[in-house]
């Protein structure tokens, strides 16, 4: 596998997760939080790819499969669902 592609997946995944976590921590509204979860989804996808393509990193791949499911729930809850919390 091309090492520069693996590096790009790894660093994008880490950077995107950091940015998304910052946006969520700022608590600046439902729409912003929803878009942060979209960023989390892209981070999880990148880290799934990196985890299964990089030698001895399958644990990160499996962890991000779980994180992808959680992040998709966040996208549903904050961007798609019409139900508003009390």
PDB file of C-alpha atoms in Angstrom:
ATOM      1  CA  UNK A   1       0.000   0.000   0.000  1.00  0.00           C
ATOM      2  CA  UNK A   2       1.172   3.505  -0.806  1.00  0.00           C
ATOM      3  CA  UNK A   3       2.622   5.006   2.400  1.00  0.00           C
ATOM      4  CA  UNK A   4       1.552   8.553   1.535  1.00  0.00           C
ATOM      5  CA  UNK A   5      -2.076   7.384   1.191  1.00  0.00           C
ATOM      6  CA  UNK A   6      -1.854   5.654   4.562  1.00  0.00           C
ATOM      7  CA  UNK A   7      -0.361   8.796   6.111  1.00  0.00           C
ATOM      8  CA  UNK A   8      -3.132  10.936   4.604  1.00  0.00           C
ATOM      9  CA  UNK A   9      -5.857   8.633   5.993  1.00  0.00           C
ATOM     10  CA  UNK A  10      -4.230   8.586   9.427  1.00  0.00           C
ATOM     11  CA  UNK A  11      -3.679  12.324   9.738  1.00  0.00           C
ATOM     12  CA  UNK A  12      -7.022  13.277   8.170  1.00  0.00           C
ATOM     13  CA  UNK A  13      -8.812  10.923  10.578  1.00  0.00           C
ATOM     14  CA  UNK A  14      -7.028  12.381  13.595  1.00  0.00           C
ATOM     15  CA  UNK A  15      -7.420  16.006  12.497  1.00  0.00           C
ATOM     16  CA  UNK A  16     -11.072  15.674  11.516  1.00  0.00           C
ATOM     17  CA  UNK A  17     -11.943  13.991  14.825  1.00  0.00           C
ATOM     18  CA  UNK A  18     -10.186  16.787  16.711  1.00  0.00           C
ATOM     19  CA  UNK A  19     -12.057  19.484  14.781  1.00  0.00           C
ATOM     20  CA  UNK A  20     -15.404  17.724  15.265  1.00  0.00           C
ATOM     21  CA  UNK A  21     -14.777  17.318  18.997  1.00  0.00           C
ATOM     22  CA  UNK A  22     -13.978  21.034  19.250  1.00  0.00           C
ATOM     23  CA  UNK A  23     -17.229  21.963  17.498  1.00  0.00           C
ATOM     24  CA  UNK A  24     -19.275  19.682  19.776  1.00  0.00           C
ATOM     25  CA  UNK A  25     -17.524  21.048  22.880  1.00  0.00           C
ATOM     26  CA  UNK A  26     -18.384  24.631  21.916  1.00  0.00           C
ATOM     27  CA  UNK A  27     -22.116  23.777  22.206  1.00  0.00           C
ATOM     28  CA  UNK A  28     -23.081  26.354  19.574  1.00  0.00           C
ATOM     29  CA  UNK A  29     -26.307  24.758  18.413  1.00  0.00           C
ATOM     30  CA  UNK A  30     -27.953  21.659  16.980  1.00  0.00           C
ATOM     31  CA  UNK A  31     -27.031  22.334  13.368  1.00  0.00           C
ATOM     32  CA  UNK A  32     -23.341  22.874  14.191  1.00  0.00           C
ATOM     33  CA  UNK A  33     -23.337  19.719  16.306  1.00  0.00           C
ATOM     34  CA  UNK A  34     -24.964  17.801  13.458  1.00  0.00           C
ATOM     35  CA  UNK A  35     -22.300  18.933  11.029  1.00  0.00           C
ATOM     36  CA  UNK A  36     -19.628  17.999  13.573  1.00  0.00           C
ATOM     37  CA  UNK A  37     -21.058  14.473  13.496  1.00  0.00           C
ATOM     38  CA  UNK A  38     -20.751  14.503   9.693  1.00  0.00           C
ATOM     39  CA  UNK A  39     -17.064  15.353  10.164  1.00  0.00           C
ATOM     40  CA  UNK A  40     -16.809  12.532  12.718  1.00  0.00           C
ATOM     41  CA  UNK A  41     -18.281  10.164  10.099  1.00  0.00           C
ATOM     42  CA  UNK A  42     -15.580  11.100   7.586  1.00  0.00           C
ATOM     43  CA  UNK A  43     -12.946  10.678  10.285  1.00  0.00           C
ATOM     44  CA  UNK A  44     -14.229   7.198  11.126  1.00  0.00           C
ATOM     45  CA  UNK A  45     -14.235   6.185   7.467  1.00  0.00           C
ATOM     46  CA  UNK A  46     -10.638   7.374   7.053  1.00  0.00           C
ATOM     47  CA  UNK A  47      -9.509   5.555  10.195  1.00  0.00           C
ATOM     48  CA  UNK A  48     -11.335   2.367   9.206  1.00  0.00           C
ATOM     49  CA  UNK A  49      -9.405   2.419   5.932  1.00  0.00           C
ATOM     50  CA  UNK A  50      -6.129   3.191   7.675  1.00  0.00           C
ATOM     51  CA  UNK A  51      -6.702   0.607  10.389  1.00  0.00           C
ATOM     52  CA  UNK A  52      -7.272  -2.271   8.004  1.00  0.00           C
ATOM     53  CA  UNK A  53      -4.656  -1.238   5.431  1.00  0.00           C
ATOM     54  CA  UNK A  54      -1.853  -0.460   7.900  1.00  0.00           C
ATOM     55  CA  UNK A  55       0.013  -3.397   9.401  1.00  0.00           C
ATOM     56  CA  UNK A  56      -0.988  -4.258  12.984  1.00  0.00           C
ATOM     57  CA  UNK A  57      -3.644  -1.524  13.242  1.00  0.00           C
ATOM     58  CA  UNK A  58      -6.831  -3.562  12.960  1.00  0.00           C
ATOM     59  CA  UNK A  59      -7.886  -2.472  16.452  1.00  0.00           C
ATOM     60  CA  UNK A  60      -8.280   1.104  15.259  1.00  0.00           C
ATOM     61  CA  UNK A  61     -10.280  -0.172  12.285  1.00  0.00           C
ATOM     62  CA  UNK A  62     -12.680  -2.126  14.514  1.00  0.00           C
ATOM     63  CA  UNK A  63     -12.975   0.730  16.989  1.00  0.00           C
ATOM     64  CA  UNK A  64     -13.909   3.100  14.184  1.00  0.00           C
ATOM     65  CA  UNK A  65     -16.540   0.738  12.832  1.00  0.00           C
ATOM     66  CA  UNK A  66     -18.246   1.153  16.228  1.00  0.00           C
ATOM     67  CA  UNK A  67     -17.579   4.907  16.176  1.00  0.00           C
ATOM     68  CA  UNK A  68     -19.064   5.145  12.685  1.00  0.00           C
ATOM     69  CA  UNK A  69     -22.330   3.628  13.954  1.00  0.00           C
ATOM     70  CA  UNK A  70     -22.388   6.057  16.896  1.00  0.00           C
ATOM     71  CA  UNK A  71     -21.595   9.022  14.649  1.00  0.00           C
ATOM     72  CA  UNK A  72     -24.366   8.068  12.218  1.00  0.00           C
ATOM     73  CA  UNK A  73     -26.790   8.152  15.151  1.00  0.00           C
ATOM     74  CA  UNK A  74     -25.524  11.685  15.862  1.00  0.00           C
ATOM     75  CA  UNK A  75     -26.105  12.741  12.246  1.00  0.00           C
ATOM     76  CA  UNK A  76     -29.612  11.274  12.408  1.00  0.00           C
ATOM     77  CA  UNK A  77     -30.410  12.925  15.734  1.00  0.00           C
ATOM     78  CA  UNK A  78     -29.049  16.390  15.002  1.00  0.00           C
ATOM     79  CA  UNK A  79     -29.550  16.840  11.240  1.00  0.00           C
ATOM     80  CA  UNK A  80     -32.195  14.443   9.942  1.00  0.00           C
ATOM     81  CA  UNK A  81     -34.737  13.726  12.693  1.00  0.00           C
ATOM     82  CA  UNK A  82     -37.537  16.244  13.023  1.00  0.00           C
ATOM     83  CA  UNK A  83     -38.023  15.373  16.719  1.00  0.00           C
ATOM     84  CA  UNK A  84     -36.724  18.160  18.925  1.00  0.00           C
ATOM     85  CA  UNK A  85     -35.575  17.389  22.491  1.00  0.00           C
ATOM     86  CA  UNK A  86     -37.586  18.805  25.388  1.00  0.00           C
TER      87      UNK A  86
END
